[in-house]
Amino acid sequence: MKRITLCFGAVATCLVLAACSSTWSGVKEDSKEIGHSVGKGLEKAGEKIQEMTK
Protein backbone atom coordinates (compact mmCIF):
# COMPACT_ATOMS: atom_id res chain seq x y z
CA MET A 1 0.00 0.00 0.00
CA LYS A 2 2.84 2.36 0.84
CA ARG A 3 4.50 1.64 -2.51
CA ILE A 4 1.32 2.45 -4.46
CA THR A 5 0.91 5.73 -2.62
CA LEU A 6 4.53 6.66 -3.31
CA CYS A 7 4.18 5.86 -7.03
CA PHE A 8 0.93 7.81 -7.26
CA GLY A 9 2.56 10.78 -5.55
CA ALA A 10 5.51 10.70 -7.97
CA VAL A 11 3.22 10.59 -11.00
CA ALA A 12 1.07 13.41 -9.64
CA THR A 13 4.17 15.54 -9.02
CA CYS A 14 5.40 14.97 -12.58
CA LEU A 15 2.02 15.97 -14.01
CA VAL A 16 1.87 19.13 -11.91
CA LEU A 17 5.38 20.18 -12.94
CA ALA A 18 4.61 19.53 -16.62
CA ALA A 19 1.44 21.64 -16.37
CA CYS A 20 3.32 24.50 -14.71
CA SER A 21 5.91 24.45 -17.48
CA SER A 22 3.23 24.76 -20.14
CA THR A 23 1.48 27.54 -18.23
CA TRP A 24 4.64 29.64 -17.86
CA SER A 25 5.47 29.13 -21.52
CA GLY A 26 1.99 30.36 -22.45
CA VAL A 27 2.24 33.36 -20.13
CA LYS A 28 5.59 34.29 -21.65
CA GLU A 29 4.19 34.08 -25.20
CA ASP A 30 1.07 36.07 -24.29
CA SER A 31 3.17 38.77 -22.65
CA LYS A 32 5.31 39.06 -25.77
CA GLU A 33 2.21 39.46 -27.96
CA ILE A 34 0.74 42.08 -25.64
CA GLY A 35 3.99 44.03 -25.75
CA HIS A 36 3.97 44.06 -29.54
CA SER A 37 0.32 45.14 -29.64
CA VAL A 38 0.92 47.99 -27.21
CA GLY A 39 3.93 49.12 -29.23
CA LYS A 40 1.94 49.17 -32.46
CA GLY A 41 -0.90 51.05 -30.76
CA LEU A 42 1.47 53.69 -29.41
CA GLU A 43 3.12 54.05 -32.81
CA LYS A 44 -0.26 54.64 -34.49
CA ALA A 45 -1.25 57.12 -31.78
CA GLY A 46 2.00 59.01 -32.33
CA GLU A 47 1.36 59.15 -36.07
CA LYS A 48 -2.15 60.52 -35.50
CA ILE A 49 -0.80 63.20 -33.16
CA GLN A 50 1.77 64.21 -35.77
CA GLU A 51 -0.93 64.44 -38.44
CA MET A 52 -3.12 66.60 -36.19
CA THR A 53 -0.30 69.02 -35.35
CA LYS A 54 0.59 69.70 -39.00
Coordinates of C-alpha atoms in Angstrom, one line a residue:
M1 CA 0.0 0.0 0.0
K2 CA 2.8 2.4 0.8
R3 CA 4.5 1.6 -2.5
I4 CA 1.3 2.4 -4.5
T5 CA 0.9 5.7 -2.6
L6 CA 4.5 6.7 -3.3
C7 CA 4.2 5.9 -7.0
F8 CA 0.9 7.8 -7.3
G9 CA 2.6 10.8 -5.5
A10 CA 5.5 10.7 -8.0
V11 CA 3.2 10.6 -11.0
A12 CA 1.1 13.4 -9.6
T13 CA 4.2 15.5 -9.0
C14 CA 5.4 15.0 -12.6
L15 CA 2.0 16.0 -14.0
V16 CA 1.9 19.1 -11.9
L17 CA 5.4 20.2 -12.9
A18 CA 4.6 19.5 -16.6
A19 CA 1.4 21.6 -16.4
C20 CA 3.3 24.5 -14.7
S21 CA 5.9 24.5 -17.5
S22 CA 3.2 24.8 -20.1
T23 CA 1.5 27.5 -18.2
W24 CA 4.6 29.6 -17.9
S25 CA 5.5 29.1 -21.5
G26 CA 2.0 30.4 -22.5
V27 CA 2.2 33.4 -20.1
K28 CA 5.6 34.3 -21.6
E29 CA 4.2 34.1 -25.2
D30 CA 1.1 36.1 -24.3
S31 CA 3.2 38.8 -22.7
K32 CA 5.3 39.1 -25.8
E33 CA 2.2 39.5 -28.0
I34 CA 0.7 42.1 -25.6
G35 CA 4.0 44.0 -25.7
H36 CA 4.0 44.1 -29.5
S37 CA 0.3 45.1 -29.6
V38 CA 0.9 48.0 -27.2
G39 CA 3.9 49.1 -29.2
K40 CA 1.9 49.2 -32.5
G41 CA -0.9 51.1 -30.8
L42 CA 1.5 53.7 -29.4
E43 CA 3.1 54.1 -32.8
K44 CA -0.3 54.6 -34.5
A45 CA -1.2 57.1 -31.8
G46 CA 2.0 59.0 -32.3
E47 CA 1.4 59.1 -36.1
K48 CA -2.2 60.5 -35.5
I49 CA -0.8 63.2 -33.2
Q50 CA 1.8 64.2 -35.8
E51 CA -0.9 64.4 -38.4
M52 CA -3.1 66.6 -36.2
T53 CA -0.3 69.0 -35.3
K54 CA 0.6 69.7 -39.0

